[in-house]
Coordinates of C-alpha atoms in Angstrom, one line a residue:
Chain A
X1 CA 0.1 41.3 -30.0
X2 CA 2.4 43.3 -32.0
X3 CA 5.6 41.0 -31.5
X4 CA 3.6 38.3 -32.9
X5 CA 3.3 40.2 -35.9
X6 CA 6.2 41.5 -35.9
X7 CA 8.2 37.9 -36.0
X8 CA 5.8 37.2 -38.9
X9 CA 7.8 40.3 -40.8
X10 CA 11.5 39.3 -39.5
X11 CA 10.4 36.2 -41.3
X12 CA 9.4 36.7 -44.9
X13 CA 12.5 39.6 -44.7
X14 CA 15.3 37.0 -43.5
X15 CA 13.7 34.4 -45.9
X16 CA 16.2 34.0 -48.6
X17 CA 18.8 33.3 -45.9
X18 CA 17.9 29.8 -45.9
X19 CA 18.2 27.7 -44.0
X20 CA 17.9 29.8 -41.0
X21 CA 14.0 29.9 -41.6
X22 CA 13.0 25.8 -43.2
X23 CA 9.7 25.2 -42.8
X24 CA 10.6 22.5 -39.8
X25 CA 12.0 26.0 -38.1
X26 CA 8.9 28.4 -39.5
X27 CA 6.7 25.5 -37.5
X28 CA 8.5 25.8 -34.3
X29 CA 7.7 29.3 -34.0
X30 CA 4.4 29.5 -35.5
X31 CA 3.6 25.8 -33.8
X32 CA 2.8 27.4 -30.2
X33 CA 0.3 30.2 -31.3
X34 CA -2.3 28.0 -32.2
X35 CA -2.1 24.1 -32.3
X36 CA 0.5 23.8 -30.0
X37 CA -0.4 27.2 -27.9
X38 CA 1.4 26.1 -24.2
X39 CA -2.0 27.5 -22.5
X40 CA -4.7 25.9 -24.1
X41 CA -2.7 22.5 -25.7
X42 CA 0.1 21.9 -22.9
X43 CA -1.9 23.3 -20.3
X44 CA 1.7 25.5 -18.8
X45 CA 1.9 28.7 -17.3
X46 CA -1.6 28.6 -16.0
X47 CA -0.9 30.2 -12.7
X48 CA 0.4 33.5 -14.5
X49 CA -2.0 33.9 -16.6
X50 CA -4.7 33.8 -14.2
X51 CA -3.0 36.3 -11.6
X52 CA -2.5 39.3 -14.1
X53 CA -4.9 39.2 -16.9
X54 CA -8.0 41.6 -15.3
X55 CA -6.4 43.9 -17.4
X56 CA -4.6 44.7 -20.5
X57 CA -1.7 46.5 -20.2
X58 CA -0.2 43.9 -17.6
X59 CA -0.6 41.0 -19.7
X60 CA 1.3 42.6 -22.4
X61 CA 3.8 43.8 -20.1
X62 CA 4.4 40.3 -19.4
X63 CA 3.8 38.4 -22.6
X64 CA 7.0 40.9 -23.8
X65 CA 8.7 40.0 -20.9
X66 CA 8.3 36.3 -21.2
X67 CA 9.4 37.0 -24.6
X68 CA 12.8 38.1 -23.5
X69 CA 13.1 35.5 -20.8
X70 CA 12.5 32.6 -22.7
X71 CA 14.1 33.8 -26.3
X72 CA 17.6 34.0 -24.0
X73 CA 17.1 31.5 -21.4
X74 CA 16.4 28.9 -24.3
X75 CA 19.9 30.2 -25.7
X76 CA 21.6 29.7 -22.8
X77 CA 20.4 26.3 -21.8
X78 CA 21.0 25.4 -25.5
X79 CA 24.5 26.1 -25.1
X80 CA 25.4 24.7 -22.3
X81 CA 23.2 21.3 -22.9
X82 CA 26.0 19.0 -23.8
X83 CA 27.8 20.1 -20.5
X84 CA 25.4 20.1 -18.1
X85 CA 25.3 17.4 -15.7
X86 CA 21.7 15.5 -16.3
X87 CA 21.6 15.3 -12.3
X88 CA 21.0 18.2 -11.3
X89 CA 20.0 19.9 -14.7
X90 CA 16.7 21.2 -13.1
X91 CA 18.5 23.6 -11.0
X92 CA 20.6 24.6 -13.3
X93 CA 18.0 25.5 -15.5
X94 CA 16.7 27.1 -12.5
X95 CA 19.6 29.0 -11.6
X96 CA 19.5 30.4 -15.6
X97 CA 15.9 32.0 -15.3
X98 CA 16.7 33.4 -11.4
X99 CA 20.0 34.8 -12.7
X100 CA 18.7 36.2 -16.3
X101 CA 15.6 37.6 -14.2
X102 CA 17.7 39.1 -11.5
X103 CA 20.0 41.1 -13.6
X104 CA 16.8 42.2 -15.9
X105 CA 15.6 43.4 -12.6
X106 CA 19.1 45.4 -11.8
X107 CA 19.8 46.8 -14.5
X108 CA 16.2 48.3 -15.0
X109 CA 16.1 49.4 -11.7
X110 CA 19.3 51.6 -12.8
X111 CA 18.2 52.5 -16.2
X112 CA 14.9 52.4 -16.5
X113 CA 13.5 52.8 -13.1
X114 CA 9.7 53.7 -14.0
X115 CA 9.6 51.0 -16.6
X116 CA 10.6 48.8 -14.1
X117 CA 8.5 50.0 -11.4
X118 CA 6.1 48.8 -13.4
X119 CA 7.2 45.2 -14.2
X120 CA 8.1 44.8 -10.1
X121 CA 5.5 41.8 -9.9
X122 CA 6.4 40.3 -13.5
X123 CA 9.9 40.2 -12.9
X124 CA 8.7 38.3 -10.1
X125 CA 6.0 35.7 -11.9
X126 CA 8.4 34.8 -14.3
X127 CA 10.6 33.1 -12.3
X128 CA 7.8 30.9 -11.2
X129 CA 6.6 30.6 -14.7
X130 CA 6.3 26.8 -16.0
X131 CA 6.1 27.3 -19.3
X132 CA 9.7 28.8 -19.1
X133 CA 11.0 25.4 -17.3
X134 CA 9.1 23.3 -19.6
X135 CA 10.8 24.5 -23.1
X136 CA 13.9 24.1 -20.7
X137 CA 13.3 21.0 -20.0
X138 CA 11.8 19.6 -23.8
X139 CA 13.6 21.3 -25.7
X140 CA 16.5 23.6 -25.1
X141 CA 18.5 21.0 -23.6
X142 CA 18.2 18.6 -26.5
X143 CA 18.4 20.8 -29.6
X144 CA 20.4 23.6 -31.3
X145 CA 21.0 27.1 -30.5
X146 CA 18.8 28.9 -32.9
X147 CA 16.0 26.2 -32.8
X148 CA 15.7 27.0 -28.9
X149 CA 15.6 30.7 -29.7
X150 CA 12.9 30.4 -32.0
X151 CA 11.0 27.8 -29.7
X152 CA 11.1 30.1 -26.9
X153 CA 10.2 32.8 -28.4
X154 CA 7.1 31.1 -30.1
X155 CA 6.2 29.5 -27.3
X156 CA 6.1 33.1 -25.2
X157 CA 4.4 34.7 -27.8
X158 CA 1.5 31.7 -27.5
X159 CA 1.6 32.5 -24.1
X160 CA 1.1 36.1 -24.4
X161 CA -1.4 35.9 -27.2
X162 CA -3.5 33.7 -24.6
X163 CA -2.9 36.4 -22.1
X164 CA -4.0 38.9 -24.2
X165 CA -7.3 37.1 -25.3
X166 CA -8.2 36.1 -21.9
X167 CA -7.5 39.8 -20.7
X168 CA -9.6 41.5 -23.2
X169 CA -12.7 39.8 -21.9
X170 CA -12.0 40.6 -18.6
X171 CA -10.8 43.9 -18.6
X172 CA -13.8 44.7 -21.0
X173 CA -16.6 42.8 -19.2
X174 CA -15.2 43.2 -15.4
X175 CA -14.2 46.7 -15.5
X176 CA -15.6 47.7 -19.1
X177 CA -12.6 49.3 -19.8
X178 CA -9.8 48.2 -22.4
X179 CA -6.2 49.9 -21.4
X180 CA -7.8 51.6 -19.0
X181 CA -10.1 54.2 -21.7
X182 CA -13.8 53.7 -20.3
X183 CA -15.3 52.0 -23.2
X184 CA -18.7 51.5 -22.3
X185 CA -19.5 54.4 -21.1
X186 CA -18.7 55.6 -17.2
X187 CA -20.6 53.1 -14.5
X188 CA -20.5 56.0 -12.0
X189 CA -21.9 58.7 -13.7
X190 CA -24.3 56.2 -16.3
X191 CA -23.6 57.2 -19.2
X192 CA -22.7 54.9 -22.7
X193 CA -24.4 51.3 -21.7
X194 CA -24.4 51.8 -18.1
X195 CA -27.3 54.4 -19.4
X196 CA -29.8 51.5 -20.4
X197 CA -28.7 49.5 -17.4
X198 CA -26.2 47.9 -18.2
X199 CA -23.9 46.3 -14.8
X200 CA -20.3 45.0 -14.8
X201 CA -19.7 41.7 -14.3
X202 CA -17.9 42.1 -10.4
X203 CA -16.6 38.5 -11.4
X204 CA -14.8 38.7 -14.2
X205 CA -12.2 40.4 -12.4
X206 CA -11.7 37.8 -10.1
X207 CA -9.4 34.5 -10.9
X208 CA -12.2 32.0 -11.3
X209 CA -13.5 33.8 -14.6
X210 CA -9.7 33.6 -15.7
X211 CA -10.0 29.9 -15.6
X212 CA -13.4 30.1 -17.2
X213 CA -12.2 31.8 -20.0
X214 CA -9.2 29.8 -20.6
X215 CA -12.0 26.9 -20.7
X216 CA -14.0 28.6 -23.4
X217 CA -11.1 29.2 -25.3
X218 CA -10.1 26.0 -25.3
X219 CA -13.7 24.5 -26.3
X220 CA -13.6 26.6 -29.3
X221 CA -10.4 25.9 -30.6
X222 CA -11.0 22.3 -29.8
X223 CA -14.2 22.2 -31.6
X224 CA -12.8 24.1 -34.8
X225 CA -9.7 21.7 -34.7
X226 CA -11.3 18.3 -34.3
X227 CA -7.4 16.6 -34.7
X228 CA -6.7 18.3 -31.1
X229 CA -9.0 16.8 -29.2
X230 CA -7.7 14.1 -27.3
X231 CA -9.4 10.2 -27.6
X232 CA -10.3 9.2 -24.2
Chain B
X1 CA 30.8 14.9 -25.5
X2 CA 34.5 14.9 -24.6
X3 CA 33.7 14.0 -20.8
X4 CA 31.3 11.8 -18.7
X5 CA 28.4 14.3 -17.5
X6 CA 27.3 11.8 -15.2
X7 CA 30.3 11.4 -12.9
X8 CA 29.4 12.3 -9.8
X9 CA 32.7 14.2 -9.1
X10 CA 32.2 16.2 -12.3
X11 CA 28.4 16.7 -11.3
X12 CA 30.2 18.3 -8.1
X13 CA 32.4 20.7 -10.0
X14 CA 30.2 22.1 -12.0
X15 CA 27.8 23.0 -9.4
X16 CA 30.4 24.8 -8.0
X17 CA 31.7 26.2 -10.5
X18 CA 28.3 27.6 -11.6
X19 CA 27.9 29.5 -8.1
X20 CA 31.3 30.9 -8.2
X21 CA 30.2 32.4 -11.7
X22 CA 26.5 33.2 -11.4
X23 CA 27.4 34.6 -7.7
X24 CA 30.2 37.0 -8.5
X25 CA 28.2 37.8 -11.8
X26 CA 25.0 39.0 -9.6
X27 CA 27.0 40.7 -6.9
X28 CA 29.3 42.5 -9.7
X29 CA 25.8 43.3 -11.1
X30 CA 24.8 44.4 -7.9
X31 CA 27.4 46.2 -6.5
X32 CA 28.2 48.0 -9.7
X33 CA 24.9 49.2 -10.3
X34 CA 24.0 50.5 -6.6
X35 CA 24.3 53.4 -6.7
X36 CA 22.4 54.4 -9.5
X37 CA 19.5 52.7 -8.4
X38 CA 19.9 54.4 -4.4
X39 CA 19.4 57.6 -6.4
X40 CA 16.7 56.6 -8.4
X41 CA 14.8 55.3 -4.8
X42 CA 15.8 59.0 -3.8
X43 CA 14.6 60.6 -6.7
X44 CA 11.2 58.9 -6.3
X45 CA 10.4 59.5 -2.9
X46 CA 10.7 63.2 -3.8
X47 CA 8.5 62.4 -6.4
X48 CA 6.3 60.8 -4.0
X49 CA 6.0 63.7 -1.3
X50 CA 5.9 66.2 -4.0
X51 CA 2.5 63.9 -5.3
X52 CA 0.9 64.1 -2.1
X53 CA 1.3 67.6 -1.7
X54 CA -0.4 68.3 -5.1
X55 CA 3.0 69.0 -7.3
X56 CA 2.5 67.1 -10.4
X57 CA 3.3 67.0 -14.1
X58 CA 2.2 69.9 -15.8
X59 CA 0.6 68.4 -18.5
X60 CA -0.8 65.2 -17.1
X61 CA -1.7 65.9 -12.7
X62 CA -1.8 62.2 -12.5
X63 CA 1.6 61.9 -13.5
X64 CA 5.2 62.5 -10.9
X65 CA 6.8 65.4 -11.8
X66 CA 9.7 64.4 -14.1
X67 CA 12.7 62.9 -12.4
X68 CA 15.2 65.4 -13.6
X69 CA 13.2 68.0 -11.8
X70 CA 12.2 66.1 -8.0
X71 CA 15.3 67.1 -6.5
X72 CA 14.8 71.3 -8.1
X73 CA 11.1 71.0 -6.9
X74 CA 11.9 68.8 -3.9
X75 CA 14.2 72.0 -3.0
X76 CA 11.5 74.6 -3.4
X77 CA 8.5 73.2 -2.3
X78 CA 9.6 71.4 1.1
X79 CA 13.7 72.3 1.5
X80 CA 14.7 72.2 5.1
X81 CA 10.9 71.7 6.2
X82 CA 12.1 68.0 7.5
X83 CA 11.2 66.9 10.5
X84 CA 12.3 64.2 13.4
X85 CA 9.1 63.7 15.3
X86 CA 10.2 61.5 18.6
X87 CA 7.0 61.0 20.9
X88 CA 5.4 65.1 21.1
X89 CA 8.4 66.8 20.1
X90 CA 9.7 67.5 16.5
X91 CA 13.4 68.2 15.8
X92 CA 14.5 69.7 12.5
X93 CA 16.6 67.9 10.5
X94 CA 17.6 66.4 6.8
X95 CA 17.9 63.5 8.3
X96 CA 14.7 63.2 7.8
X97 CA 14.9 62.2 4.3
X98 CA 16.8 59.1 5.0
X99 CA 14.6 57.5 7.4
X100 CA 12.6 54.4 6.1
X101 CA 9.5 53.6 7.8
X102 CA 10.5 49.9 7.0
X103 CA 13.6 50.0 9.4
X104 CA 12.0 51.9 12.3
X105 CA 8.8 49.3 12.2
X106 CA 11.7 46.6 12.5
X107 CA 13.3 48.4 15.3
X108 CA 10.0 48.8 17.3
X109 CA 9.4 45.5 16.4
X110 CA 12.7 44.0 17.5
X111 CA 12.8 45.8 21.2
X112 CA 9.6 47.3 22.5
X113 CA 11.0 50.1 24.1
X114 CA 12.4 51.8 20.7
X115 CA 11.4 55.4 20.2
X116 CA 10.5 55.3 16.9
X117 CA 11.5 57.8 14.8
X118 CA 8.8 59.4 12.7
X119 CA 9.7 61.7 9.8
X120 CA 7.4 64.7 8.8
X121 CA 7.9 66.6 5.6
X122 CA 6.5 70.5 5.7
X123 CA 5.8 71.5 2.4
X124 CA 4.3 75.0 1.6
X125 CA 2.5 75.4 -1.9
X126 CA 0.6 78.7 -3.2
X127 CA 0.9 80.0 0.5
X128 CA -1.1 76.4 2.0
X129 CA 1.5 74.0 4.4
X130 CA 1.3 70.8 3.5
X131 CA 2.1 67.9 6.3
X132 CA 3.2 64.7 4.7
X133 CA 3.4 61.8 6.9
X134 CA 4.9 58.5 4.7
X135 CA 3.2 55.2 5.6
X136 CA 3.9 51.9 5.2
X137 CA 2.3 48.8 5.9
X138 CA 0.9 45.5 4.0
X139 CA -1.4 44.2 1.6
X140 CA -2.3 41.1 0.4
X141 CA 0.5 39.9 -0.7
X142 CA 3.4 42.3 0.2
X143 CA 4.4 45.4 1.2
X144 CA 1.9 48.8 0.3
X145 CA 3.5 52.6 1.4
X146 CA 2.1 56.1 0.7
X147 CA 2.3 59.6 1.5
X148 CA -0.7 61.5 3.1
X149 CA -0.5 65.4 3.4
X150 CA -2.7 66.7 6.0
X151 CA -4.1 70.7 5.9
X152 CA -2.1 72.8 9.1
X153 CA -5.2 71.7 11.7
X154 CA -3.9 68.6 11.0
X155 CA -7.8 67.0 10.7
X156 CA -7.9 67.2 6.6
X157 CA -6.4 64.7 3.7
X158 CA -5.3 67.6 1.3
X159 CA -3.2 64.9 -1.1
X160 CA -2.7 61.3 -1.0
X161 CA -0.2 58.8 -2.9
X162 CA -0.4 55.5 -2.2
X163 CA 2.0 52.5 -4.0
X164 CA 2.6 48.7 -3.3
X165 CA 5.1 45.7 -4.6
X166 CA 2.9 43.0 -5.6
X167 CA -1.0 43.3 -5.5
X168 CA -3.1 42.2 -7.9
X169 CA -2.8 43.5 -10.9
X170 CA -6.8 45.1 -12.0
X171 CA -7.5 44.4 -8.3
X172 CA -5.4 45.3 -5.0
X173 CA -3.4 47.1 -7.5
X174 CA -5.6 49.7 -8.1
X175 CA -4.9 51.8 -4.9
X176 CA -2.5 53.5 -7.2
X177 CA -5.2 54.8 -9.3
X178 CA -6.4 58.1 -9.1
X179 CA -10.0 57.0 -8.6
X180 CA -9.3 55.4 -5.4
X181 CA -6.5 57.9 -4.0
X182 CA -8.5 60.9 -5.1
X183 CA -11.1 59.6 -3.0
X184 CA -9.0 60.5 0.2
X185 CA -8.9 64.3 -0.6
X186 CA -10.7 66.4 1.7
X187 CA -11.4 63.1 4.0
X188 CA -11.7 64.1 7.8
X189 CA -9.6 61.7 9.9
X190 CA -11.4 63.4 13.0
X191 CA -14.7 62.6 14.0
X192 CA -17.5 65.4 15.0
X193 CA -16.2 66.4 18.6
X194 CA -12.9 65.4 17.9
X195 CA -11.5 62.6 18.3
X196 CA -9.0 60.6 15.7
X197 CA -10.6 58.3 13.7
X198 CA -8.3 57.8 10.6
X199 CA -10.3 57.2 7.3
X200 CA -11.2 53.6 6.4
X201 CA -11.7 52.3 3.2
X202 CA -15.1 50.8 3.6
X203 CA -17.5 48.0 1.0
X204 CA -20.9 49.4 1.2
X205 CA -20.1 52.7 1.7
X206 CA -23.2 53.6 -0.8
X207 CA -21.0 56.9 -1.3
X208 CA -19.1 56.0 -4.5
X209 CA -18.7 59.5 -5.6
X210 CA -17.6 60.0 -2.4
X211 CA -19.3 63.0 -1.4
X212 CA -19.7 63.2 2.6
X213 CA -16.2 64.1 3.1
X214 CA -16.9 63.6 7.4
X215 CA -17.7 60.6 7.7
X216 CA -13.8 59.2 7.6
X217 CA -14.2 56.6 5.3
X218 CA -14.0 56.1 1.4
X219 CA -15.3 53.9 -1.1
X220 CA -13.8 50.2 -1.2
X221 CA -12.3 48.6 -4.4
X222 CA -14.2 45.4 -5.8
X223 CA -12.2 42.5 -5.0
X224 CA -9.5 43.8 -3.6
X225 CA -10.5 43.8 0.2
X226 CA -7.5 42.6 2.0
X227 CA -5.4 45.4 0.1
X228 CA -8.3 47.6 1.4
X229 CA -7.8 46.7 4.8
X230 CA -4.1 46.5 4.6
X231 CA -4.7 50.9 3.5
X232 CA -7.6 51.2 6.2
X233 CA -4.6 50.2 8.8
X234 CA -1.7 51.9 7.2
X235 CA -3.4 54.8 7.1
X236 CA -5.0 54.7 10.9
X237 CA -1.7 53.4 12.5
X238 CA 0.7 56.1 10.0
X239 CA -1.1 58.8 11.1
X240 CA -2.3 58.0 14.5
X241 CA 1.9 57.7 15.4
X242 CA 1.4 61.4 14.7
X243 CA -1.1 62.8 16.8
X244 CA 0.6 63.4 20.2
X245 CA 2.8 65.7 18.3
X246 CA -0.3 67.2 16.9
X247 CA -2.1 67.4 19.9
X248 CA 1.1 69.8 21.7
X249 CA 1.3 71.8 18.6
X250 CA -2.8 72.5 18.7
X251 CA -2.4 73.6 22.4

């Protein structure tokens, strides 16, 4: 989670530089973390976040990632918007995200070649990511430059503060680990809570319980914010 | 707007235009950068064979020794030891180095009558050889590869490394963790009187410490059986290739 916070502190430091951060701005980045998260409101980027979140440390991976992606791929779109033919926009947009991901990829491969060992099958996902097409889609292509930045980047960090939550349960009830550190104690050997008997949860690490989780999530943010629920 | 977006000639124009500049920009990209990343594939498949004979980092043995260092260490520990193995006999060569399991798999696949040709890396550490045999074949999703060092009666795992491209991440993925590879050490790919067996990696093992080291198989991963199968196979097939040349050396 620590971009979140950390955009929280860019904030309040940039603030007297108005109007760079109006409220209407503030709401665009803050918007998508909670009452507007694109997980559990617009119900985007599902397929991701069921496919990497058994464990920690690959959903943050991704959630910075994502970050990235969308922060500059909102940029780009915003700029070209007035020039882009509205006929084929969709590929366009597509050919931005393929193109920013592809020279990501590259120029990790070159620089950075364990970190991007390690993002191989992000790089991927993102492509195929829906939430990135989405703010494309809604908002980039109608609305400034540094509006789009911060939508994208609020909406990513939603995303990845979703993928984060969902990943803690799973990594800590599937595997009973968190990062990877044995927190409960080792199931092999039974020692912590595997001592008293008690079993990992074989199903949490599968998809479904993803799903599930995202489900619970959403039934308590809906019940604590009666205004989001919808009327039918 | 200074022009009509919709137009259909304009529409035209700028789809072209876009691939002429998002194609030359990935290929400059690409071409530019290509060499650096070839040496960074090289470095880590030193890394790699230097894993599965035991040569780690010193401070953390689940860790690849550092990359500055694979091609100092690659130098001590295996040098010249390269091998060409073509059907029973072995040819020396640092050619070796270059062959991709990938391409020759194509090759055999392509025209049935290819000789594949199989590199073999000899390493020798604290006085012990070391025969690494790199694998390659698939998992759920894509490709998995991985290095397995057999002891000089060629019947023991003495090191295993194994890697993929896109498993799942908690699940298939976790054949690159040191819980499941570590597993392999000290595995018998032969059976009692003999015979080649590989090592499966097998769901109700009811071994999970893994402690009968003869019985060629190892503890599965939860959820992850079709990456477990996709190893079971690599690992049969990669070193099965192997054994005539085994078998003439044993005689």
């Amino acid at each position: 989670m620590a971009e979140v916070t950390e955009e929280k502190v860019e904030v309040k430091a940039k603030e007297p530089r108005e109007p760079l951060f109006s409220k209407k701005n503030k709401k665009l980045l803050t918007d998508p973390l909670a009452d507007n998260n694109p997980i559990t409101i617009q119900v985007l980027g599902i397929c991701s976040a069921l496919a990497i979140t058994a464990q920690l440390k690959p959903s943050i991976v991704m959630s910075i990632s994502v970050v990235f992606v969308m922060g500059v791929g909102n940029i780009v779109i915003s700029l070209m918007r007035n020039i882009i033919p509205s006929k084929i926009r969709i590929i366009v947009q597509l050919v931005v995200v393929a193109a920013l991901v592809i020279i990501v990829d590259q120029v990790l491969k070159a620089f950075a070649y364990t970190l991007s060992k390690e993002l191989s099958v992000f790089i991927g996902l993102i492509i195929t990511n829906c939430i990135i097409m989405g703010r494309f889609e809604a908002f980039a292509l109608g609305n400034g430059v540094w509006k789009s930045f911060l939508d994208g980047v609020g909406n990513a960090a939603g995303y990845g503060l979703l993928l984060i939550i969902v990943a803690f349960f799973r990594e800590l009830f599937g595997s009973g680990t968190l990062f990877g550190f044995k927190v409960l104690g080792d199931p092999v050997e039974k020692t912590g809570l595997y001592a008293i008997g008690y079993e990992n949860n074989g199903f949490m690490v599968l998809a479904p319980m993803a799903l599930i989780t995202v489900g619970i999530i959403i039934w308590v943010q809906r019940s604590r914010n009666k205004a989001l629920i919808e009327d039918h | 707007m200074g022009f009509n977006t919709d137009k259909n000639s304009y529409t035209l124009i700028f789809a072209i235009a876009m691939v002429a500049v998002v194609g030359s920009l990935l290929a400059f990209t690409a071409s530019s950068l290509k060499d650096k990343i070839d040496a960074n594939k090289r470095t880590e498949k030193q890394q790699n064979i230097l894993f599965a004979m035991g040569v780690t980092d010193a401070e953390d043995p689940n860790e690849f020794v550092a990359p500055e260092k694979a091609q100092e260490l690659f130098d001590k520990y295996v040098g010249d030891q390269q091998y060409i193995v073509v059907n029973g006999e072995a040819q020396k060569t640092n050619e070796a180095f270059g062959i991709e399991v990938k391409k020759e798999n194509d090759k055999v696949k392509r025209d049935s009558l290819y000789q594949r040709k199989k590199p073999l890396f000899i390493g020798t550490r604290d006085g012990e050889s070391y025969y690494i045999i790199p694998l390659r074949g698939v998992g759920l999703w894509g490709p998995i590869w991985g290095y397995v060092a057999l002891d000089e009666k060629y019947s023991v795992v003495k090191g295993a490394f194994f890697d993929h491209a896109t498993e799942t991440a908690g699940l298939g993925a976790n054949i690159t963790e040191a819980y499941f590879r570590d597993d392999f050490i000290g595995e018998r790919i032969l059976n009692a009187a003999g015979d080649y067996k590989g090592i499966t990696v097998k769901k109700g093992n009811a071994d999970p410490k893994n402690q009968r080291k003869d019985d060629n198989a190892v503890d599965a991963l939860a959820g992850a059986t079709i990456t477990g199968d996709g190893v079971t196979a690599m690992v049969k097939k990669g070193i099965k290739m192997y054994q005539p040349y085994f078998e003439t050396l044993k005689k």
